[in-house]
Amino acid sequence: MHQLVIEQTKNFVKKTLAEAEAGHDYWHILRVLKTAEKISEQEGGNKLVVILSALLHDIADAKFHNGDESLGPKIAEEFLFSLSLQPDIINHVVKIIENISFKNTFSGANFDSLELQIVQDADRLDAIGAIGIARAFVYGGYKNNPIYDPDLPPNLSMDKATYKKGNTSTINHFYEKLLKLKEMMNTSTGRSLAEQRHQFMLDFLSQFYREWDI
Ligand code: ADP
Ligand code: NI
């Protein structure tokens, strides 16, 4: 019934993200969409809100727009408005986009809903496991960060501003974020999907240090 709205949103997102960095491109969006739908099958939630939020959650990531955190929600709102969707659906999707990001966990959440929990779990699952490792190195490369620096320990008590600067080694990023995500899952379906991906990162790190210290 909402097929047309979903197709129009997919086309809009695909076009908008055509030049996006590989870790936040349309493929990331499609993976998050699929995972969010899978979690939603178990956990429930309003399907249309889950789908639209997954599709629009990175429409203008602040990292790539001079730190402007209001741009993504604004673009999403204008787009959804142009589709003449019900205001309560639009408001909910915009709230989710405002609150989904990892960096906002530093300031504490000011909004919660089952649909936010589902899409946030799906986004976090794409940051861990084999795909999460690939994305971390893509992002580290984009920032020209070192792969690893034994003299640069991870900063486990980062504030939001330090985290956003992202001046760290990509191996440190595992301790600063990726290995924390399993415990941060909102839903039990998300948590169970995180288990194996988390273990894969631990195995990757063990192998990495074995090769480093040969
Ligand atoms: P969100 O978009 O949920 O706020 P982030 O911006 O923290 O999340 O991260 C998005 C992606 O970029 C994730 O896959 C994450 O691991 C990666 N990333 C973020 N910061 C770094 C970093 N300093 N080094 C490597 N990868 C990073
Ligand atoms: Ni994302």
PDB file of C-alpha atoms and ligand atoms in Angstrom:
ATOM      1  CA  MET A   1       0.000   0.000   0.000  1.00  0.00           C
ATOM      2  CA  HIS A   2       2.930   2.279   0.716  1.00  0.00           C
ATOM      3  CA  GLN A   3       4.918   0.813  -2.151  1.00  0.00           C
ATOM      4  CA  LEU A   4       4.961   4.038  -4.175  1.00  0.00           C
ATOM      5  CA  VAL A   5       6.149   6.147  -1.234  1.00  0.00           C
ATOM      6  CA  ILE A   6       8.914   3.623  -0.529  1.00  0.00           C
ATOM      7  CA  GLU A   7      10.027   3.519  -4.173  1.00  0.00           C
ATOM      8  CA  GLN A   8      10.101   7.324  -4.372  1.00  0.00           C
ATOM      9  CA  THR A   9      12.142   7.485  -1.167  1.00  0.00           C
ATOM     10  CA  LYS A  10      14.610   4.879  -2.445  1.00  0.00           C
ATOM     11  CA  ASN A  11      15.108   6.851  -5.672  1.00  0.00           C
ATOM     12  CA  PHE A  12      15.644  10.081  -3.731  1.00  0.00           C
ATOM     13  CA  VAL A  13      18.192   8.493  -1.378  1.00  0.00           C
ATOM     14  CA  LYS A  14      20.044   6.715  -4.183  1.00  0.00           C
ATOM     15  CA  LYS A  15      20.400   9.952  -6.111  1.00  0.00           C
ATOM     16  CA  THR A  16      21.378  12.032  -3.079  1.00  0.00           C
ATOM     17  CA  LEU A  17      24.055   9.553  -1.973  1.00  0.00           C
ATOM     18  CA  ALA A  18      25.490   8.914  -5.451  1.00  0.00           C
ATOM     19  CA  GLU A  19      28.852  10.483  -4.513  1.00  0.00           C
ATOM     20  CA  ALA A  20      28.903   9.386  -0.848  1.00  0.00           C
ATOM     21  CA  GLU A  21      31.957   7.896   0.857  1.00  0.00           C
ATOM     22  CA  ALA A  22      31.870   4.078   0.590  1.00  0.00           C
ATOM     23  CA  GLY A  23      31.041   3.508   4.271  1.00  0.00           C
ATOM     24  CA  HIS A  24      27.931   5.675   4.099  1.00  0.00           C
ATOM     25  CA  ASP A  25      26.740   5.052   0.560  1.00  0.00           C
ATOM     26  CA  TYR A  26      23.469   3.662  -0.789  1.00  0.00           C
ATOM     27  CA  TRP A  27      24.691   0.101  -0.145  1.00  0.00           C
ATOM     28  CA  HIS A  28      24.991   0.948   3.567  1.00  0.00           C
ATOM     29  CA  ILE A  29      21.409   2.219   3.437  1.00  0.00           C
ATOM     30  CA  LEU A  30      20.139  -0.957   1.754  1.00  0.00           C
ATOM     31  CA  ARG A  31      21.940  -3.157   4.316  1.00  0.00           C
ATOM     32  CA  VAL A  32      20.470  -1.159   7.207  1.00  0.00           C
ATOM     33  CA  LEU A  33      17.018  -1.357   5.596  1.00  0.00           C
ATOM     34  CA  LYS A  34      17.202  -5.147   5.250  1.00  0.00           C
ATOM     35  CA  THR A  35      18.457  -5.633   8.813  1.00  0.00           C
ATOM     36  CA  ALA A  36      15.862  -3.218  10.225  1.00  0.00           C
ATOM     37  CA  GLU A  37      13.065  -5.095   8.447  1.00  0.00           C
ATOM     38  CA  LYS A  38      14.406  -8.373   9.791  1.00  0.00           C
ATOM     39  CA  ILE A  39      14.527  -7.054  13.372  1.00  0.00           C
ATOM     40  CA  SER A  40      11.075  -5.531  12.960  1.00  0.00           C
ATOM     41  CA  GLU A  41       9.630  -8.924  11.958  1.00  0.00           C
ATOM     42  CA  GLN A  42      10.526 -10.118  15.469  1.00  0.00           C
ATOM     43  CA  GLU A  43      10.084  -6.939  17.482  1.00  0.00           C
ATOM     44  CA  GLY A  44       7.112  -5.280  15.767  1.00  0.00           C
ATOM     45  CA  GLY A  45       6.873  -1.518  15.277  1.00  0.00           C
ATOM     46  CA  ASN A  46       5.298   0.565  12.526  1.00  0.00           C
ATOM     47  CA  LYS A  47       6.725  -0.863   9.297  1.00  0.00           C
ATOM     48  CA  LEU A  48       6.478   2.348   7.267  1.00  0.00           C
ATOM     49  CA  VAL A  49       8.284   4.360   9.963  1.00  0.00           C
ATOM     50  CA  VAL A  50      11.015   1.702  10.182  1.00  0.00           C
ATOM     51  CA  ILE A  51      11.492   1.622   6.390  1.00  0.00           C
ATOM     52  CA  LEU A  52      11.506   5.404   5.858  1.00  0.00           C
ATOM     53  CA  SER A  53      13.847   5.999   8.807  1.00  0.00           C
ATOM     54  CA  ALA A  54      16.281   3.344   7.637  1.00  0.00           C
ATOM     55  CA  LEU A  55      16.264   4.843   4.132  1.00  0.00           C
ATOM     56  CA  LEU A  56      16.715   8.446   5.272  1.00  0.00           C
ATOM     57  CA  HIS A  57      18.930   8.079   8.373  1.00  0.00           C
ATOM     58  CA  ASP A  58      22.187   9.124   6.646  1.00  0.00           C
ATOM     59  CA  ILE A  59      20.704  11.486   4.049  1.00  0.00           C
ATOM     60  CA  ALA A  60      23.094  14.258   5.178  1.00  0.00           C
ATOM     61  CA  ASP A  61      25.532  12.854   7.768  1.00  0.00           C
ATOM     62  CA  ALA A  62      26.960  15.760   9.782  1.00  0.00           C
ATOM     63  CA  LYS A  63      30.497  14.336   9.360  1.00  0.00           C
ATOM     64  CA  PHE A  64      30.350  15.187   5.686  1.00  0.00           C
ATOM     65  CA  HIS A  65      28.555  18.536   6.094  1.00  0.00           C
ATOM     66  CA  ASN A  66      30.864  20.579   8.358  1.00  0.00           C
ATOM     67  CA  GLY A  67      29.337  19.061  11.479  1.00  0.00           C
ATOM     68  CA  ASP A  68      25.874  20.455  10.725  1.00  0.00           C
ATOM     69  CA  GLU A  69      23.517  18.077  12.584  1.00  0.00           C
ATOM     70  CA  SER A  70      20.318  19.836  11.580  1.00  0.00           C
ATOM     71  CA  LEU A  71      20.721  19.317   7.833  1.00  0.00           C
ATOM     72  CA  GLY A  72      19.779  15.589   7.654  1.00  0.00           C
ATOM     73  CA  PRO A  73      16.521  15.939   9.611  1.00  0.00           C
ATOM     74  CA  LYS A  74      15.655  19.063   7.586  1.00  0.00           C
ATOM     75  CA  ILE A  75      16.205  17.432   4.181  1.00  0.00           C
ATOM     76  CA  ALA A  76      14.234  14.357   5.297  1.00  0.00           C
ATOM     77  CA  GLU A  77      11.367  16.487   6.577  1.00  0.00           C
ATOM     78  CA  GLU A  78      11.120  18.509   3.369  1.00  0.00           C
ATOM     79  CA  PHE A  79      11.242  15.384   1.254  1.00  0.00           C
ATOM     80  CA  LEU A  80       8.583  13.528   3.276  1.00  0.00           C
ATOM     81  CA  PHE A  81       6.408  16.622   3.248  1.00  0.00           C
ATOM     82  CA  SER A  82       6.596  16.655  -0.553  1.00  0.00           C
ATOM     83  CA  LEU A  83       5.147  13.108  -0.526  1.00  0.00           C
ATOM     84  CA  SER A  84       2.129  14.360   1.450  1.00  0.00           C
ATOM     85  CA  LEU A  85       2.586  11.804   4.228  1.00  0.00           C
ATOM     86  CA  GLN A  86       0.689  12.108   7.514  1.00  0.00           C
ATOM     87  CA  PRO A  87       2.344  14.617   9.887  1.00  0.00           C
ATOM     88  CA  ASP A  88       2.686  12.046  12.703  1.00  0.00           C
ATOM     89  CA  ILE A  89       4.663   9.714  10.405  1.00  0.00           C
ATOM     90  CA  ILE A  90       6.886  12.580   9.213  1.00  0.00           C
ATOM     91  CA  ASN A  91       7.523  13.806  12.777  1.00  0.00           C
ATOM     92  CA  HIS A  92       8.408  10.346  13.995  1.00  0.00           C
ATOM     93  CA  VAL A  93      10.878   9.698  11.142  1.00  0.00           C
ATOM     94  CA  VAL A  94      12.524  13.096  11.691  1.00  0.00           C
ATOM     95  CA  LYS A  95      12.897  12.392  15.448  1.00  0.00           C
ATOM     96  CA  ILE A  96      14.541   9.061  14.657  1.00  0.00           C
ATOM     97  CA  ILE A  97      17.027  10.688  12.271  1.00  0.00           C
ATOM     98  CA  GLU A  98      17.852  13.317  14.915  1.00  0.00           C
ATOM     99  CA  ASN A  99      18.530  10.690  17.562  1.00  0.00           C
ATOM    100  CA  ILE A 100      20.037   7.674  15.814  1.00  0.00           C
ATOM    101  CA  SER A 101      23.702   8.661  15.740  1.00  0.00           C
ATOM    102  CA  PHE A 102      26.365   7.112  18.007  1.00  0.00           C
ATOM    103  CA  LYS A 103      27.808  10.542  18.772  1.00  0.00           C
ATOM    104  CA  ASN A 104      24.481  11.589  20.311  1.00  0.00           C
ATOM    105  CA  THR A 105      24.893   8.907  22.980  1.00  0.00           C
ATOM    106  CA  PHE A 106      27.454  11.287  24.523  1.00  0.00           C
ATOM    107  CA  SER A 107      24.768  13.852  25.257  1.00  0.00           C
ATOM    108  CA  GLY A 108      22.051  11.425  26.375  1.00  0.00           C
ATOM    109  CA  ALA A 109      18.889  10.570  24.482  1.00  0.00           C
ATOM    110  CA  ASN A 110      15.906  12.899  24.463  1.00  0.00           C
ATOM    111  CA  PHE A 111      13.605  10.713  22.395  1.00  0.00           C
ATOM    112  CA  ASP A 112      12.823   7.014  22.345  1.00  0.00           C
ATOM    113  CA  SER A 113      10.562   4.690  20.390  1.00  0.00           C
ATOM    114  CA  LEU A 114      10.561   1.043  19.350  1.00  0.00           C
ATOM    115  CA  GLU A 115      11.132   2.110  15.726  1.00  0.00           C
ATOM    116  CA  LEU A 116      14.187   4.204  16.736  1.00  0.00           C
ATOM    117  CA  GLN A 117      15.542   1.230  18.697  1.00  0.00           C
ATOM    118  CA  ILE A 118      15.128  -1.055  15.682  1.00  0.00           C
ATOM    119  CA  VAL A 119      16.762   1.233  13.099  1.00  0.00           C
ATOM    120  CA  GLN A 120      19.543   2.163  15.530  1.00  0.00           C
ATOM    121  CA  ASP A 121      20.288  -1.534  16.118  1.00  0.00           C
ATOM    122  CA  ALA A 122      20.364  -2.132  12.349  1.00  0.00           C
ATOM    123  CA  ASP A 123      22.746   0.815  11.845  1.00  0.00           C
ATOM    124  CA  ARG A 124      24.977  -0.424  14.676  1.00  0.00           C
ATOM    125  CA  LEU A 125      25.021  -3.958  13.273  1.00  0.00           C
ATOM    126  CA  ASP A 126      26.404  -2.536  10.012  1.00  0.00           C
ATOM    127  CA  ALA A 127      29.272  -0.999  12.037  1.00  0.00           C
ATOM    128  CA  ILE A 128      30.428  -4.357  13.455  1.00  0.00           C
ATOM    129  CA  GLY A 129      31.474  -7.734  12.038  1.00  0.00           C
ATOM    130  CA  ALA A 130      33.239  -8.129   8.686  1.00  0.00           C
ATOM    131  CA  ILE A 131      31.316  -5.263   7.113  1.00  0.00           C
ATOM    132  CA  GLY A 132      31.971  -3.039  10.120  1.00  0.00           C
ATOM    133  CA  ILE A 133      35.705  -3.750   9.839  1.00  0.00           C
ATOM    134  CA  ALA A 134      35.639  -2.879   6.126  1.00  0.00           C
ATOM    135  CA  ARG A 135      33.766   0.359   6.837  1.00  0.00           C
ATOM    136  CA  ALA A 136      36.121   1.373   9.638  1.00  0.00           C
ATOM    137  CA  PHE A 137      39.151   1.067   7.361  1.00  0.00           C
ATOM    138  CA  VAL A 138      37.400   2.953   4.584  1.00  0.00           C
ATOM    139  CA  TYR A 139      36.653   5.780   7.026  1.00  0.00           C
ATOM    140  CA  GLY A 140      40.163   5.673   8.527  1.00  0.00           C
ATOM    141  CA  GLY A 141      41.565   5.927   5.001  1.00  0.00           C
ATOM    142  CA  TYR A 142      39.280   8.822   4.188  1.00  0.00           C
ATOM    143  CA  LYS A 143      40.653  10.627   7.305  1.00  0.00           C
ATOM    144  CA  ASN A 144      44.190   9.506   6.467  1.00  0.00           C
ATOM    145  CA  ASN A 145      44.471   7.917   9.923  1.00  0.00           C
ATOM    146  CA  PRO A 146      47.094   5.243  10.652  1.00  0.00           C
ATOM    147  CA  ILE A 147      45.912   1.621  10.606  1.00  0.00           C
ATOM    148  CA  TYR A 148      47.545   1.104  14.014  1.00  0.00           C
ATOM    149  CA  ASP A 149      50.032   2.959  16.197  1.00  0.00           C
ATOM    150  CA  PRO A 150      51.307   1.080  19.267  1.00  0.00           C
ATOM    151  CA  ASP A 151      52.337   4.425  20.834  1.00  0.00           C
ATOM    152  CA  LEU A 152      48.824   5.856  20.562  1.00  0.00           C
ATOM    153  CA  PRO A 153      46.560   4.174  23.144  1.00  0.00           C
ATOM    154  CA  PRO A 154      42.777   4.191  22.684  1.00  0.00           C
ATOM    155  CA  ASN A 155      40.935   7.033  24.401  1.00  0.00           C
ATOM    156  CA  LEU A 156      38.175   5.290  26.335  1.00  0.00           C
ATOM    157  CA  SER A 157      36.693   8.426  27.880  1.00  0.00           C
ATOM    158  CA  MET A 158      36.191  10.562  24.800  1.00  0.00           C
ATOM    159  CA  ASP A 159      33.734  13.403  24.739  1.00  0.00           C
ATOM    160  CA  LYS A 160      31.591  14.121  21.690  1.00  0.00           C
ATOM    161  CA  ALA A 161      33.921  16.768  20.207  1.00  0.00           C
ATOM    162  CA  THR A 162      36.992  14.518  20.442  1.00  0.00           C
ATOM    163  CA  TYR A 163      35.077  11.582  18.960  1.00  0.00           C
ATOM    164  CA  LYS A 164      33.898  13.691  16.026  1.00  0.00           C
ATOM    165  CA  LYS A 165      37.432  14.850  15.217  1.00  0.00           C
ATOM    166  CA  GLY A 166      38.230  11.193  14.614  1.00  0.00           C
ATOM    167  CA  ASN A 167      41.998  11.630  14.972  1.00  0.00           C
ATOM    168  CA  THR A 168      42.759   8.122  16.060  1.00  0.00           C
ATOM    169  CA  SER A 169      44.126   4.904  14.622  1.00  0.00           C
ATOM    170  CA  THR A 170      41.540   2.635  13.067  1.00  0.00           C
ATOM    171  CA  ILE A 171      42.520  -0.179  15.459  1.00  0.00           C
ATOM    172  CA  ASN A 172      41.824   2.243  18.345  1.00  0.00           C
ATOM    173  CA  HIS A 173      38.365   2.846  16.884  1.00  0.00           C
ATOM    174  CA  PHE A 174      37.519  -0.781  17.722  1.00  0.00           C
ATOM    175  CA  TYR A 175      38.012  -0.009  21.449  1.00  0.00           C
ATOM    176  CA  GLU A 176      36.566   3.490  21.260  1.00  0.00           C
ATOM    177  CA  LYS A 177      33.361   2.384  19.565  1.00  0.00           C
ATOM    178  CA  LEU A 178      32.981  -0.915  17.735  1.00  0.00           C
ATOM    179  CA  LEU A 179      33.501  -3.302  20.661  1.00  0.00           C
ATOM    180  CA  LYS A 180      31.049  -1.299  22.777  1.00  0.00           C
ATOM    181  CA  LEU A 181      28.152  -1.707  20.364  1.00  0.00           C
ATOM    182  CA  LYS A 182      27.122  -5.251  21.322  1.00  0.00           C
ATOM    183  CA  GLU A 183      26.268  -4.087  24.850  1.00  0.00           C
ATOM    184  CA  MET A 184      24.446  -1.061  23.465  1.00  0.00           C
ATOM    185  CA  MET A 185      21.931  -3.035  21.403  1.00  0.00           C
ATOM    186  CA  ASN A 186      18.356  -1.995  22.216  1.00  0.00           C
ATOM    187  CA  THR A 187      16.418  -5.103  21.179  1.00  0.00           C
ATOM    188  CA  SER A 188      17.002  -8.761  21.982  1.00  0.00           C
ATOM    189  CA  THR A 189      16.916  -9.588  18.244  1.00  0.00           C
ATOM    190  CA  GLY A 190      19.633  -6.982  17.650  1.00  0.00           C
ATOM    191  CA  ARG A 191      21.691  -8.327  20.538  1.00  0.00           C
ATOM    192  CA  SER A 192      21.563 -11.861  19.237  1.00  0.00           C
ATOM    193  CA  LEU A 193      22.569 -10.738  15.710  1.00  0.00           C
ATOM    194  CA  ALA A 194      25.496  -8.813  17.265  1.00  0.00           C
ATOM    195  CA  GLU A 195      27.044 -11.833  19.048  1.00  0.00           C
ATOM    196  CA  GLN A 196      28.741 -13.480  16.090  1.00  0.00           C
ATOM    197  CA  ARG A 197      29.816 -10.186  14.516  1.00  0.00           C
ATOM    198  CA  HIS A 198      31.374  -9.112  17.818  1.00  0.00           C
ATOM    199  CA  GLN A 199      33.304 -12.380  18.129  1.00  0.00           C
ATOM    200  CA  PHE A 200      34.552 -11.974  14.533  1.00  0.00           C
ATOM    201  CA  MET A 201      36.075  -8.575  15.456  1.00  0.00           C
ATOM    202  CA  LEU A 202      37.827 -10.108  18.479  1.00  0.00           C
ATOM    203  CA  ASP A 203      39.243 -12.843  16.226  1.00  0.00           C
ATOM    204  CA  PHE A 204      40.322 -10.210  13.686  1.00  0.00           C
ATOM    205  CA  LEU A 205      42.156  -8.223  16.393  1.00  0.00           C
ATOM    206  CA  SER A 206      43.950 -11.340  17.709  1.00  0.00           C
ATOM    207  CA  GLN A 207      45.137 -12.201  14.210  1.00  0.00           C
ATOM    208  CA  PHE A 208      46.127  -8.567  13.586  1.00  0.00           C
ATOM    209  CA  TYR A 209      48.382  -8.468  16.688  1.00  0.00           C
ATOM    210  CA  ARG A 210      49.831 -11.913  15.847  1.00  0.00           C
ATOM    211  CA  GLU A 211      50.940 -10.577  12.473  1.00  0.00           C
ATOM    212  CA  TRP A 212      52.128  -7.237  13.911  1.00  0.00           C
ATOM    213  CA  ASP A 213      54.314  -8.906  16.585  1.00  0.00           C
ATOM    214  CA  ILE A 214      55.741 -11.609  14.333  1.00  0.00           C
TER     215      ILE A 214
HETATM  216  P1  ADP B   1      27.053   7.271  13.358  1.00  0.00           P
HETATM  217  O1  ADP B   1      26.929   7.602  11.874  1.00  0.00           O
HETATM  218  O2  ADP B   1      26.135   6.189  13.846  1.00  0.00           O
HETATM  219  O3  ADP B   1      27.116   8.469  14.280  1.00  0.00           O
HETATM  220  P2  ADP B   1      29.795   7.119  13.253  1.00  0.00           P
HETATM  221  O4  ADP B   1      29.788   8.394  12.546  1.00  0.00           O
HETATM  222  O5  ADP B   1      30.466   7.020  14.566  1.00  0.00           O
HETATM  223  O6  ADP B   1      28.376   6.573  13.485  1.00  0.00           O
HETATM  224  O7  ADP B   1      30.386   6.038  12.334  1.00  0.00           O
HETATM  225  C1  ADP B   1      29.953   5.708  11.042  1.00  0.00           C
HETATM  226  C2  ADP B   1      30.928   4.708  10.433  1.00  0.00           C
HETATM  227  O8  ADP B   1      32.227   5.282  10.347  1.00  0.00           O
HETATM  228  C3  ADP B   1      31.066   3.449  11.273  1.00  0.00           C
HETATM  229  O9  ADP B   1      31.226   2.307  10.488  1.00  0.00           O
HETATM  230  C4  ADP B   1      32.275   3.756  12.093  1.00  0.00           C
HETATM  231  O10 ADP B   1      32.917   2.627  12.546  1.00  0.00           O
HETATM  232  C5  ADP B   1      33.136   4.555  11.161  1.00  0.00           C
HETATM  233  N1  ADP B   1      33.991   5.480  11.911  1.00  0.00           N
HETATM  234  C6  ADP B   1      33.644   6.560  12.637  1.00  0.00           C
HETATM  235  N2  ADP B   1      34.729   7.160  13.210  1.00  0.00           N
HETATM  236  C7  ADP B   1      35.793   6.397  12.828  1.00  0.00           C
HETATM  237  C8  ADP B   1      37.202   6.447  13.068  1.00  0.00           C
HETATM  238  N3  ADP B   1      37.765   7.403  13.813  1.00  0.00           N
HETATM  239  N4  ADP B   1      37.982   5.492  12.502  1.00  0.00           N
HETATM  240  C9  ADP B   1      37.437   4.531  11.730  1.00  0.00           C
HETATM  241  N5  ADP B   1      36.143   4.413  11.470  1.00  0.00           N
HETATM  242  C10 ADP B   1      35.314   5.330  12.000  1.00  0.00           C
HETATM  243 NI    NI B   2      24.206   4.712   9.033  1.00  0.00          NI
END
